[in-house]
mmCIF file of C-alpha atoms in Angstrom:
data_model
loop_
_atom_site.group_PDB
_atom_site.id
_atom_site.type_symbol
_atom_site.label_atom_id
_atom_site.label_comp_id
_atom_site.label_asym_id
_atom_site.label_seq_id
_atom_site.Cartn_x
_atom_site.Cartn_y
_atom_site.Cartn_z
ATOM 1 C CA UNK A 132 9.678 167.334 29.071
ATOM 2 C CA UNK A 133 7.240 165.049 30.884
ATOM 3 C CA UNK A 134 8.281 162.304 33.254
ATOM 4 C CA UNK A 135 5.812 159.585 34.179
ATOM 5 C CA UNK A 136 7.038 158.108 37.467
ATOM 6 C CA UNK A 137 5.660 154.618 37.928
ATOM 7 C CA UNK A 138 6.064 153.033 41.339
ATOM 8 C CA UNK A 139 3.685 150.673 43.094
ATOM 9 C CA UNK A 140 4.789 152.201 46.444
ATOM 10 C CA UNK A 141 4.785 155.847 45.341
ATOM 11 C CA UNK A 142 2.069 156.586 47.940
ATOM 12 C CA UNK A 143 0.147 154.455 50.374
ATOM 13 C CA UNK A 144 -3.621 154.156 50.645
ATOM 14 C CA UNK A 145 -3.774 157.389 52.682
ATOM 15 C CA UNK A 146 -1.753 159.368 50.121
ATOM 16 C CA UNK A 147 1.412 159.427 52.208
ATOM 17 C CA UNK A 148 4.401 159.368 49.804
ATOM 18 C CA UNK A 149 7.004 156.622 50.024
ATOM 19 C CA UNK A 150 10.581 157.404 51.046
ATOM 20 C CA UNK A 151 12.075 156.305 47.714
ATOM 21 C CA UNK A 152 9.934 158.754 45.760
ATOM 22 C CA UNK A 153 10.589 161.596 48.211
ATOM 23 C CA UNK A 154 14.336 160.937 47.841
ATOM 24 C CA UNK A 155 14.243 161.462 44.054
ATOM 25 C CA UNK A 156 11.361 163.909 43.675
ATOM 26 C CA UNK A 157 13.296 167.217 44.134
ATOM 27 C CA UNK A 158 15.762 166.302 41.391
ATOM 28 C CA UNK A 159 13.011 165.031 39.042
ATOM 29 C CA UNK A 160 10.914 168.172 39.467
ATOM 30 C CA UNK A 161 13.975 170.339 38.823
ATOM 31 C CA UNK A 162 14.891 168.596 35.592
ATOM 32 C CA UNK A 163 11.511 167.829 34.052
ATOM 33 C CA UNK A 164 8.836 170.401 33.292
ATOM 34 C CA UNK A 165 6.057 167.981 34.315
ATOM 35 C CA UNK A 166 6.143 164.975 36.670
ATOM 36 C CA UNK A 167 3.194 162.609 36.703
ATOM 37 C CA UNK A 168 3.104 160.113 39.570
ATOM 38 C CA UNK A 169 1.388 156.757 38.947
ATOM 39 C CA UNK A 170 1.133 154.464 41.971
ATOM 40 C CA UNK A 171 -0.853 151.453 43.089
ATOM 41 C CA UNK A 172 -3.250 153.640 45.042
ATOM 42 C CA UNK A 173 -3.735 156.538 42.583
ATOM 43 C CA UNK A 174 -2.299 159.184 40.320
ATOM 44 C CA UNK A 175 -1.520 162.894 40.352
ATOM 45 C CA UNK A 176 0.611 165.556 38.744
ATOM 46 C CA UNK A 177 3.423 166.619 41.112
ATOM 47 C CA UNK A 178 4.186 170.308 41.565
ATOM 48 C CA UNK A 179 7.187 169.841 43.856
ATOM 49 C CA UNK A 180 5.507 171.819 46.603
ATOM 50 C CA UNK A 181 3.548 169.011 48.208
ATOM 51 C CA UNK A 182 3.627 168.469 51.964
ATOM 52 C CA UNK A 183 3.325 165.197 53.844
ATOM 53 C CA UNK A 184 0.322 163.910 51.872
ATOM 54 C CA UNK A 185 -0.316 163.649 48.134
ATOM 55 C CA UNK A 186 -4.072 163.492 47.496
ATOM 56 C CA UNK A 187 -4.577 161.212 44.514
ATOM 57 C CA UNK A 188 -7.367 160.227 42.143
ATOM 58 C CA UNK A 189 -8.281 156.607 41.375
ATOM 59 C CA UNK A 190 -9.996 156.540 37.974
ATOM 60 C CA UNK A 191 -12.575 153.715 38.189
ATOM 61 C CA UNK A 192 -12.558 153.082 34.461
ATOM 62 C CA UNK A 193 -8.932 151.995 34.582
ATOM 63 C CA UNK A 194 -9.671 149.520 37.372
ATOM 64 C CA UNK A 195 -12.633 148.010 35.559
ATOM 65 C CA UNK A 196 -10.789 147.731 32.215
ATOM 66 C CA UNK A 197 -7.832 146.043 33.888
ATOM 67 C CA UNK A 198 -10.041 143.452 35.583
ATOM 68 C CA UNK A 199 -11.972 142.695 32.362
ATOM 69 C CA UNK A 200 -9.020 142.584 29.988
ATOM 70 C CA UNK A 201 -6.323 140.905 32.057
ATOM 71 C CA UNK A 202 -7.413 137.294 31.393
ATOM 72 C CA UNK A 203 -7.173 137.927 27.630
ATOM 73 C CA UNK A 204 -3.702 139.484 27.421
ATOM 74 C CA UNK A 205 -1.378 137.681 25.033
ATOM 75 C CA UNK A 206 1.655 138.133 27.311
ATOM 76 C CA UNK A 207 -0.227 136.524 30.225
ATOM 77 C CA UNK A 208 -0.750 133.347 28.186
ATOM 78 C CA UNK A 209 2.827 133.397 27.020
ATOM 79 C CA UNK A 210 4.078 133.465 30.572
ATOM 80 C CA UNK A 211 1.657 130.719 31.574
ATOM 81 C CA UNK A 212 3.026 128.604 28.733
ATOM 82 C CA UNK A 213 6.574 129.146 29.988
ATOM 83 C CA UNK A 214 5.520 128.157 33.499
ATOM 84 C CA UNK A 215 4.048 124.970 32.176
ATOM 85 C CA UNK A 216 7.158 124.163 30.146
ATOM 86 C CA UNK A 217 9.350 124.780 33.207
ATOM 87 C CA UNK A 218 7.169 122.672 35.448
ATOM 88 C CA UNK A 219 6.000 125.470 37.808
ATOM 89 C CA UNK A 220 2.479 126.026 36.549
ATOM 90 C CA UNK A 221 0.068 125.653 39.504
ATOM 91 C CA UNK A 222 -3.284 127.254 40.190
ATOM 92 C CA UNK A 223 -1.688 129.473 42.894
ATOM 93 C CA UNK A 224 1.063 130.698 40.518
ATOM 94 C CA UNK A 225 -1.425 131.279 37.708
ATOM 95 C CA UNK A 226 -3.606 133.409 40.001
ATOM 96 C CA UNK A 227 -0.538 135.395 41.147
ATOM 97 C CA UNK A 228 0.350 136.122 37.537
ATOM 98 C CA UNK A 229 -3.209 137.175 36.773
ATOM 99 C CA UNK A 230 -3.261 139.569 39.744
ATOM 100 C CA UNK A 231 0.105 140.959 38.605
ATOM 101 C CA UNK A 232 -1.288 141.519 35.096
ATOM 102 C CA UNK A 233 -4.383 143.327 36.457
ATOM 103 C CA UNK A 234 -2.264 145.672 38.567
ATOM 104 C CA UNK A 235 0.036 146.492 35.696
ATOM 105 C CA UNK A 236 -2.865 147.150 33.360
ATOM 106 C CA UNK A 237 -4.532 149.398 35.942
ATOM 107 C CA UNK A 238 -1.376 151.546 36.252
ATOM 108 C CA UNK A 239 -1.041 151.631 32.469
ATOM 109 C CA UNK A 240 -4.588 152.884 31.988
ATOM 110 C CA UNK A 241 -4.160 155.448 34.754
ATOM 111 C CA UNK A 242 -0.974 156.741 33.140
ATOM 112 C CA UNK A 243 -2.740 157.034 29.798
ATOM 113 C CA UNK A 244 -5.552 159.011 31.395
ATOM 114 C CA UNK A 245 -3.094 161.481 32.872
ATOM 115 C CA UNK A 246 -1.275 161.925 29.562
ATOM 116 C CA UNK A 247 -4.422 162.216 27.448
ATOM 117 C CA UNK A 248 -2.614 161.612 24.161
ATOM 118 C CA UNK A 249 0.116 164.214 24.941
ATOM 119 C CA UNK A 250 2.909 161.661 25.041
ATOM 120 C CA UNK A 251 5.623 162.242 22.464
ATOM 121 C CA UNK A 252 9.414 162.029 22.103
ATOM 122 C CA UNK A 253 9.848 164.362 25.101
ATOM 123 C CA UNK A 254 8.034 161.925 27.458
ATOM 124 C CA UNK A 255 9.903 159.436 29.609
ATOM 125 C CA UNK A 256 8.246 156.528 31.424
ATOM 126 C CA UNK A 257 10.345 155.699 34.477
ATOM 127 C CA UNK A 258 9.567 152.639 36.545
ATOM 128 C CA UNK A 259 11.262 152.483 39.943
ATOM 129 C CA UNK A 260 10.746 148.727 40.244
ATOM 130 C CA UNK A 261 10.898 145.943 37.707
ATOM 131 C CA UNK A 262 7.525 144.683 38.820
ATOM 132 C CA UNK A 263 3.986 145.377 37.602
ATOM 133 C CA UNK A 264 4.841 149.082 37.466
ATOM 134 C CA UNK A 265 7.511 148.234 34.843
ATOM 135 C CA UNK A 266 4.887 146.160 33.000
ATOM 136 C CA UNK A 267 2.704 149.256 32.919
ATOM 137 C CA UNK A 268 5.632 151.224 31.587
ATOM 138 C CA UNK A 269 6.255 148.653 28.854
ATOM 139 C CA UNK A 270 2.597 148.915 27.781
ATOM 140 C CA UNK A 271 2.839 152.722 27.705
ATOM 141 C CA UNK A 272 5.970 152.491 25.591
ATOM 142 C CA UNK A 273 4.234 150.098 23.206
ATOM 143 C CA UNK A 274 1.479 152.701 22.758
ATOM 144 C CA UNK A 275 3.923 155.601 22.461
ATOM 145 C CA UNK A 276 6.976 154.205 20.613
ATOM 146 C CA UNK A 277 8.667 157.650 20.337
ATOM 147 C CA UNK A 278 8.742 158.063 24.128
ATOM 148 C CA UNK A 279 11.520 156.643 26.311
ATOM 149 C CA UNK A 280 11.003 153.890 28.872
ATOM 150 C CA UNK A 281 13.519 152.998 31.571
ATOM 151 C CA UNK A 282 13.142 150.598 34.509
ATOM 152 C CA UNK A 283 15.193 149.863 37.589
ATOM 153 C CA UNK A 284 15.687 146.404 39.051
ATOM 154 C CA UNK A 285 16.421 145.628 42.694
ATOM 155 C CA UNK A 286 17.084 142.525 44.728
ATOM 156 C CA UNK A 287 13.432 141.885 45.490
ATOM 157 C CA UNK A 288 12.181 142.110 41.934
ATOM 158 C CA UNK A 289 15.119 140.167 40.402
ATOM 159 C CA UNK A 290 16.112 137.524 42.970
ATOM 160 C CA UNK A 291 14.422 134.127 42.520
ATOM 161 C CA UNK A 292 14.992 133.086 46.161
ATOM 162 C CA UNK A 293 12.904 135.973 47.428
ATOM 163 C CA UNK A 294 10.283 135.751 44.678
ATOM 164 C CA UNK A 295 10.449 132.443 42.745
ATOM 165 C CA UNK A 296 8.046 133.765 40.072
ATOM 166 C CA UNK A 297 10.342 136.673 39.113
ATOM 167 C CA UNK A 298 11.423 135.139 35.776
ATOM 168 C CA UNK A 299 7.783 134.909 34.683
ATOM 169 C CA UNK A 300 6.474 138.295 35.827
ATOM 170 C CA UNK A 301 6.402 139.912 32.370
ATOM 171 C CA UNK A 302 10.199 140.179 32.272
ATOM 172 C CA UNK A 303 10.209 139.422 28.553
ATOM 173 C CA UNK A 304 7.675 142.178 27.747
ATOM 174 C CA UNK A 305 9.556 144.646 29.929
ATOM 175 C CA UNK A 306 12.878 143.725 28.332
ATOM 176 C CA UNK A 307 11.531 144.029 24.801
ATOM 177 C CA UNK A 308 10.004 147.513 25.306
ATOM 178 C CA UNK A 309 12.578 149.140 27.580
ATOM 179 C CA UNK A 310 15.173 151.535 26.284
ATOM 180 C CA UNK A 311 17.261 150.937 29.367
ATOM 181 C CA UNK A 312 17.236 148.507 32.279
ATOM 182 C CA UNK A 313 19.241 149.592 35.316
ATOM 183 C CA UNK A 314 19.933 146.797 37.866
ATOM 184 C CA UNK A 315 21.184 147.483 41.325
ATOM 185 C CA UNK A 316 24.303 145.293 41.225
ATOM 186 C CA UNK A 317 26.429 142.992 39.087
ATOM 187 C CA UNK A 318 24.985 140.108 41.122
ATOM 188 C CA UNK A 319 21.462 141.122 40.169
ATOM 189 C CA UNK A 320 22.467 141.544 36.533
ATOM 190 C CA UNK A 321 24.076 138.089 36.425
ATOM 191 C CA UNK A 322 20.987 136.449 37.882
ATOM 192 C CA UNK A 323 18.672 138.388 35.552
ATOM 193 C CA UNK A 324 20.669 137.553 32.434
ATOM 194 C CA UNK A 325 20.869 133.917 33.449
ATOM 195 C CA UNK A 326 17.134 133.330 33.609
ATOM 196 C CA UNK A 327 16.339 135.630 30.666
ATOM 197 C CA UNK A 328 18.337 133.208 28.461
ATOM 198 C CA UNK A 329 18.857 135.565 25.557
ATOM 199 C CA UNK A 330 15.341 137.057 25.657
ATOM 200 C CA UNK A 331 16.674 140.530 26.298
ATOM 201 C CA UNK A 332 19.274 142.662 24.501
ATOM 202 C CA UNK A 333 22.211 142.833 26.934
ATOM 203 C CA UNK A 334 23.179 146.265 25.519
ATOM 204 C CA UNK A 335 20.094 147.643 27.272
ATOM 205 C CA UNK A 336 21.171 146.282 30.687
ATOM 206 C CA UNK A 337 23.281 148.494 32.943
ATOM 207 C CA UNK A 338 24.347 148.349 36.573
ATOM 208 C CA UNK A 339 23.304 151.372 38.611
ATOM 209 C CA UNK A 340 23.199 151.341 42.420
ATOM 210 C CA UNK A 341 20.176 152.634 44.245
ATOM 211 C CA UNK A 342 21.876 155.643 45.861
ATOM 212 C CA UNK A 343 20.839 157.566 48.928
ATOM 213 C CA UNK A 344 19.703 161.135 49.413
ATOM 214 C CA UNK A 345 21.711 164.118 50.557
ATOM 215 C CA UNK A 346 24.249 166.666 49.374
ATOM 216 C CA UNK A 347 27.896 165.583 48.961
ATOM 217 C CA UNK A 348 29.613 165.730 52.334
ATOM 218 C CA UNK A 349 32.894 167.549 52.867
ATOM 219 C CA UNK A 350 33.660 167.049 56.542
ATOM 220 C CA UNK A 351 34.482 163.772 58.247
ATOM 221 C CA UNK A 352 34.368 163.485 62.035
ATOM 222 C CA UNK A 353 36.950 161.546 64.024
ATOM 223 C CA UNK A 354 36.071 158.109 65.308
ATOM 224 C CA UNK A 355 34.400 158.482 68.709
ATOM 225 C CA UNK A 356 36.520 155.747 70.298
ATOM 226 C CA UNK A 357 39.475 158.109 70.123
ATOM 227 C CA UNK A 358 37.591 161.145 71.501
ATOM 228 C CA UNK A 359 35.104 159.555 73.898
ATOM 229 C CA UNK A 360 36.799 156.320 74.966
ATOM 230 C CA UNK A 361 33.741 154.319 73.800
ATOM 231 C CA UNK A 362 33.506 152.250 70.615
ATOM 232 C CA UNK A 363 30.152 153.208 69.085
ATOM 233 C CA UNK A 364 28.482 150.623 66.834
ATOM 234 C CA UNK A 365 25.367 151.315 64.754
ATOM 235 C CA UNK A 366 23.058 149.037 62.757
ATOM 236 C CA UNK A 367 19.962 149.916 60.803
ATOM 237 C CA UNK A 368 17.610 147.195 59.562
ATOM 238 C CA UNK A 369 14.128 145.783 59.941
ATOM 239 C CA UNK A 370 14.068 143.130 62.637
ATOM 240 C CA UNK A 371 12.968 140.293 60.408
ATOM 241 C CA UNK A 372 14.554 136.861 59.834
ATOM 242 C CA UNK A 373 16.444 137.712 56.619
ATOM 243 C CA UNK A 374 18.274 140.615 58.370
ATOM 244 C CA UNK A 375 19.615 138.315 61.150
ATOM 245 C CA UNK A 376 19.999 141.150 63.686
ATOM 246 C CA UNK A 377 20.248 138.686 66.615
ATOM 247 C CA UNK A 378 23.627 137.661 65.154
ATOM 248 C CA UNK A 379 24.983 141.013 66.198
ATOM 249 C CA UNK A 380 23.788 140.369 69.788
ATOM 250 C CA UNK A 381 25.661 137.042 69.753
ATOM 251 C CA UNK A 382 28.831 138.789 68.517
ATOM 252 C CA UNK A 383 28.660 141.536 71.114
ATOM 253 C CA UNK A 384 28.049 138.966 73.846
ATOM 254 C CA UNK A 385 31.622 137.744 73.139
ATOM 255 C CA UNK A 386 33.127 141.231 73.091
ATOM 256 C CA UNK A 387 35.966 141.554 75.629
ATOM 257 C CA UNK A 388 37.506 144.823 74.466
ATOM 258 C CA UNK A 389 37.018 148.509 75.341
ATOM 259 C CA UNK A 390 33.621 149.918 76.400
ATOM 260 C CA UNK A 391 31.150 149.565 73.540
ATOM 261 C CA UNK A 392 27.761 151.134 72.875
ATOM 262 C CA UNK A 393 25.511 149.503 70.250
ATOM 263 C CA UNK A 394 22.646 151.491 68.716
ATOM 264 C CA UNK A 395 20.111 149.695 66.537
ATOM 265 C CA UNK A 396 17.689 151.639 64.327
ATOM 266 C CA UNK A 397 14.683 149.732 63.032
ATOM 267 C CA UNK A 398 11.667 147.746 64.211
ATOM 268 C CA UNK A 399 9.734 144.798 62.921
ATOM 269 C CA UNK A 400 8.137 141.527 63.847
ATOM 270 C CA UNK A 401 11.122 140.401 65.927
ATOM 271 C CA UNK A 402 11.659 143.613 67.920
ATOM 272 C CA UNK A 403 10.399 142.328 71.267
ATOM 273 C CA UNK A 404 12.377 139.097 70.953
ATOM 274 C CA UNK A 405 15.503 141.085 70.089
ATOM 275 C CA UNK A 406 15.042 143.284 73.183
ATOM 276 C CA UNK A 407 14.710 140.184 75.343
ATOM 277 C CA UNK A 408 17.773 138.528 73.801
ATOM 278 C CA UNK A 409 19.836 141.708 74.223
ATOM 279 C CA UNK A 410 18.775 142.011 77.822
ATOM 280 C CA UNK A 411 19.698 138.384 78.532
ATOM 281 C CA UNK A 412 23.012 138.398 76.681
ATOM 282 C CA UNK A 413 24.274 141.974 77.080
ATOM 283 C CA UNK A 414 22.888 143.446 80.275
ATOM 284 C CA UNK A 415 25.242 141.287 82.457
ATOM 285 C CA UNK A 416 28.277 142.636 80.558
ATOM 286 C CA UNK A 417 29.932 145.644 82.096
ATOM 287 C CA UNK A 418 31.667 146.720 78.860
ATOM 288 C CA UNK A 419 28.646 146.633 76.512
ATOM 289 C CA UNK A 420 25.443 148.714 76.538
ATOM 290 C CA UNK A 421 22.761 148.801 73.872
ATOM 291 C CA UNK A 422 19.896 150.957 72.749
ATOM 292 C CA UNK A 423 17.212 149.631 70.411
ATOM 293 C CA UNK A 424 15.473 152.673 68.982
ATOM 294 C CA UNK A 425 12.760 150.916 67.007
ATOM 295 C CA UNK A 426 11.396 152.060 63.688
ATOM 296 C CA UNK A 427 12.332 155.599 62.617
ATOM 297 C CA UNK A 428 11.314 157.702 59.631
ATOM 298 C CA UNK A 429 14.047 158.555 57.126
ATOM 299 C CA UNK A 430 14.326 162.136 58.406
ATOM 300 C CA UNK A 431 14.889 160.897 61.965
ATOM 301 C CA UNK A 432 17.597 158.503 60.809
ATOM 302 C CA UNK A 433 19.435 161.345 59.081
ATOM 303 C CA UNK A 434 19.199 163.404 62.231
ATOM 304 C CA UNK A 435 20.815 160.587 64.232
ATOM 305 C CA UNK A 436 23.763 160.431 61.816
ATOM 306 C CA UNK A 437 24.069 164.207 61.700
ATOM 307 C CA UNK A 438 24.217 164.603 65.488
ATOM 308 C CA UNK A 439 26.038 161.450 66.519
ATOM 309 C CA UNK A 440 29.299 159.938 65.245
ATOM 310 C CA UNK A 441 29.758 156.181 65.059
ATOM 311 C CA UNK A 442 32.900 154.056 64.766
ATOM 312 C CA UNK A 443 31.350 151.445 62.515
ATOM 313 C CA UNK A 444 28.114 150.332 60.812
ATOM 314 C CA UNK A 445 27.372 146.599 60.941
ATOM 315 C CA UNK A 446 25.110 144.671 58.545
ATOM 316 C CA UNK A 447 24.254 140.997 59.274
ATOM 317 C CA UNK A 448 21.799 140.193 56.479
ATOM 318 C CA UNK A 449 21.478 136.738 54.907
ATOM 319 C CA UNK A 450 20.504 138.251 51.531
ATOM 320 C CA UNK A 451 21.056 141.779 50.203
ATOM 321 C CA UNK A 452 21.153 143.834 47.053
ATOM 322 C CA UNK A 453 23.222 146.992 47.582
ATOM 323 C CA UNK A 454 21.851 148.254 50.915
ATOM 324 C CA UNK A 455 20.895 151.914 51.221
ATOM 325 C CA UNK A 456 21.432 151.624 54.987
ATOM 326 C CA UNK A 457 25.168 151.099 54.319
ATOM 327 C CA UNK A 458 25.252 154.063 51.949
ATOM 328 C CA UNK A 459 23.589 156.351 54.486
ATOM 329 C CA UNK A 460 26.279 155.472 57.057
ATOM 330 C CA UNK A 461 29.115 155.931 54.526
ATOM 331 C CA UNK A 462 27.898 159.461 53.751
ATOM 332 C CA UNK A 463 28.944 160.395 57.299
ATOM 333 C CA UNK A 464 32.314 158.648 57.051
ATOM 334 C CA UNK A 465 31.320 155.506 58.936
ATOM 335 C CA UNK A 466 33.270 152.358 58.031
ATOM 336 C CA UNK A 467 31.322 149.152 57.439
ATOM 337 C CA UNK A 468 31.351 145.531 58.572
ATOM 338 C CA UNK A 469 29.048 143.387 56.392
ATOM 339 C CA UNK A 470 28.660 139.809 55.022
ATOM 340 C CA UNK A 471 30.073 138.813 51.704
ATOM 341 C CA UNK A 472 26.623 138.310 50.081
ATOM 342 C CA UNK A 473 24.647 139.745 47.165
ATOM 343 C CA UNK A 474 25.818 143.104 45.938
ATOM 344 C CA UNK A 475 27.546 144.115 49.227
ATOM 345 C CA UNK A 476 31.083 143.309 47.900
ATOM 346 C CA UNK A 477 30.491 145.859 45.143
ATOM 347 C CA UNK A 478 29.915 148.459 47.844
ATOM 348 C CA UNK A 479 32.320 147.477 50.636
ATOM 349 C CA UNK A 480 36.010 147.091 49.882
ATOM 350 C CA UNK A 481 39.075 146.953 52.203
ATOM 351 C CA UNK A 482 39.483 150.710 52.002
ATOM 352 C CA UNK A 483 36.143 151.365 53.686
ATOM 353 C CA UNK A 484 35.508 148.292 55.833
ATOM 354 C CA UNK A 485 35.473 144.542 56.253
ATOM 355 C CA UNK A 486 33.554 141.691 54.657
ATOM 356 C CA UNK A 487 33.025 138.549 56.678
ATOM 357 C CA UNK A 488 32.165 135.064 55.497
ATOM 358 C CA UNK A 489 28.431 134.516 56.140
ATOM 359 C CA UNK A 490 29.273 130.948 57.288
ATOM 360 C CA UNK A 491 31.279 132.452 60.165
ATOM 361 C CA UNK A 492 28.245 134.246 61.518
ATOM 362 C CA UNK A 493 28.773 136.031 64.841
ATOM 363 C CA UNK A 494 32.434 135.013 64.945
ATOM 364 C CA UNK A 495 33.028 136.727 61.602
ATOM 365 C CA UNK A 496 31.415 139.911 62.942
ATOM 366 C CA UNK A 497 33.543 139.761 66.110
ATOM 367 C CA UNK A 498 36.763 139.209 64.149
ATOM 368 C CA UNK A 499 36.088 142.269 61.975
ATOM 369 C CA UNK A 500 35.119 144.362 65.011
ATOM 370 C CA UNK A 501 38.431 143.500 66.662
ATOM 371 C CA UNK A 502 40.318 144.456 63.518
ATOM 372 C CA UNK A 503 38.602 147.852 63.550
ATOM 373 C CA UNK A 504 39.429 148.383 67.216
ATOM 374 C CA UNK A 505 43.066 147.631 66.536
ATOM 375 C CA UNK A 506 43.410 150.522 64.045
ATOM 376 C CA UNK A 507 45.506 153.576 64.851
ATOM 377 C CA UNK A 508 43.814 156.962 64.780
ATOM 378 C CA UNK A 509 45.493 157.731 61.442
ATOM 379 C CA UNK A 510 44.359 154.425 59.915
ATOM 380 C CA UNK A 511 40.846 155.016 61.193
ATOM 381 C CA UNK A 512 40.625 158.503 59.757
ATOM 382 C CA UNK A 513 41.844 157.350 56.325
ATOM 383 C CA UNK A 514 39.135 154.708 56.262
ATOM 384 C CA UNK A 515 36.481 157.152 57.360
ATOM 385 C CA UNK A 516 37.450 159.637 54.670
ATOM 386 C CA UNK A 517 37.523 156.872 52.051
ATOM 387 C CA UNK A 518 34.013 155.782 53.016
ATOM 388 C CA UNK A 519 32.725 159.311 52.661
ATOM 389 C CA UNK A 520 34.495 159.848 49.352
ATOM 390 C CA UNK A 521 33.050 156.562 48.023
ATOM 391 C CA UNK A 522 29.523 157.832 48.790
ATOM 392 C CA UNK A 523 30.160 161.283 47.307
ATOM 393 C CA UNK A 524 31.430 159.827 44.031
ATOM 394 C CA UNK A 525 29.359 156.664 43.610
ATOM 395 C CA UNK A 526 26.202 156.587 45.756
ATOM 396 C CA UNK A 527 24.900 160.112 46.071
ATOM 397 C CA UNK A 528 21.414 159.861 44.543
ATOM 398 C CA UNK A 529 21.633 163.235 42.710
ATOM 399 C CA UNK A 530 24.836 162.031 41.046
ATOM 400 C CA UNK A 531 23.253 158.766 39.877
ATOM 401 C CA UNK A 532 19.911 160.013 38.547
ATOM 402 C CA UNK A 533 21.344 161.753 35.414
ATOM 403 C CA UNK A 534 22.594 158.364 34.231
ATOM 404 C CA UNK A 535 19.032 157.148 33.932
ATOM 405 C CA UNK A 536 18.135 159.820 31.380
ATOM 406 C CA UNK A 537 20.986 160.197 28.820
ATOM 407 C CA UNK A 538 18.453 161.110 26.133
ATOM 408 C CA UNK A 539 17.675 164.362 28.081
ATOM 409 C CA UNK A 540 21.261 165.541 27.807
ATOM 410 C CA UNK A 541 22.319 164.086 31.097
ATOM 411 C CA UNK A 542 25.518 162.075 31.276
ATOM 412 C CA UNK A 543 25.143 158.281 31.209
#
C-alpha cells in the first residue's frame, strides 16, 4: 500500500521536516509499505529512518508545467467567475488564486513523477491541509480514480475571517474528488458547509480533531499547589495578536491569592513587549512570578511537561480551531481554562476545566483561576484524571489516524 502524503509544510527550504509530519510519520510508515512525501519545497520517499533533515528533489519540469498551464485551468476560471458573481473579484484576489493554482499543480506533477504510473486501488492520497496541497490531491485522484483521496481541514484553511478567499480556493474541486473530508471541529464543519452551499456531498464530511503525539498516559500527578504550596500556571502560544497572551498578564496582575508561578512557552513578534508588560505589571507583586521561555521545539515542550507538573493550562486566543497546545497539556492531566470560541468548547467541558466568555477578557480568566484554586485536593485530582482520560480516548494522534483510512481495514 502506498501513501502519498501531501503537505505544503512537510519540509522547509532546508529539508527540515515540519512538526505535524514528524508527529504522524511513525504511524504512517508502520501501516503503509511506501510513504511518498510531497511538499512545497520538494519530494522524497520516506524510509522511516530519517534524521533531522530530509534531503528532497525539486523536479524542474513540474515547476515549469505548473507555471505554463495554471492560467488555462478550467477550475481557475470557474472560481474567478464565482468571485465576480459574489463581488470579490479584484486583481489582487485573482493573482492570489493564480498563485494558489500554480502551487497545487506543481505538487500534483511532483506526486505523479514519484508514482510513475504505479498508482492503483492500493494508493491513498492524503492531504494534511485543505489548501493547494488538497488541490494537488484532487488532481491526482482525478487521474487515478481507483485510488483514495482524503483531506483534512483546519481553522486556517476553512475560516473566512483568517483567509477571506477560503471559499474560492478550489474547495469545489477538492470536495468533488475527495473520498473523505475530515474537519477539525463542528464549528469548522458548519462554516464550511455554509459557504459550500450544497456543492459538496455532506456524507463525505466528517469531524476529526487534529490530535497530538505520544503514547496513552496511565499516571496522573497531583496538582503542585497541594504538594509545593505554589499554584503553577502554564500557557503555550505564539506571541501574536490573535493569541492575546497579554490578557493573561492583565489577569495575573489582579491575582490576590496564594503564591503563583506563571510559565509561558512560545515566542513571536510580541515577545519583547510581553516581557516588558510582565515586568511592569507582575514584578511589583510579591505573590506572582513569571518565566517567559520563548520559542521551543516540540521535543523541548514535551520535556517540560514530562518533568514539571502544572495546576492549569490557560489559553486566551481570540480565534481557535481545536488547539493542539491544550491537548498536549491534557495528556499530562492538566486542567484547562480557555475562551468559549471556535472549536474549544468541543474540547473543554466542565469535567476538565473552565470556559470563559471572551467578552469578559482578563476578568473571565481571573474568575476561572479562582474557581480552580478553590477546589479540594479530591476535586482537583478527579479533574486531572478526567483531562488525561479525555486525551487518551479522543485526542491521541495514533488513535485518530486509523479513522482517516477505513478502506485499509482501519476503524472509522
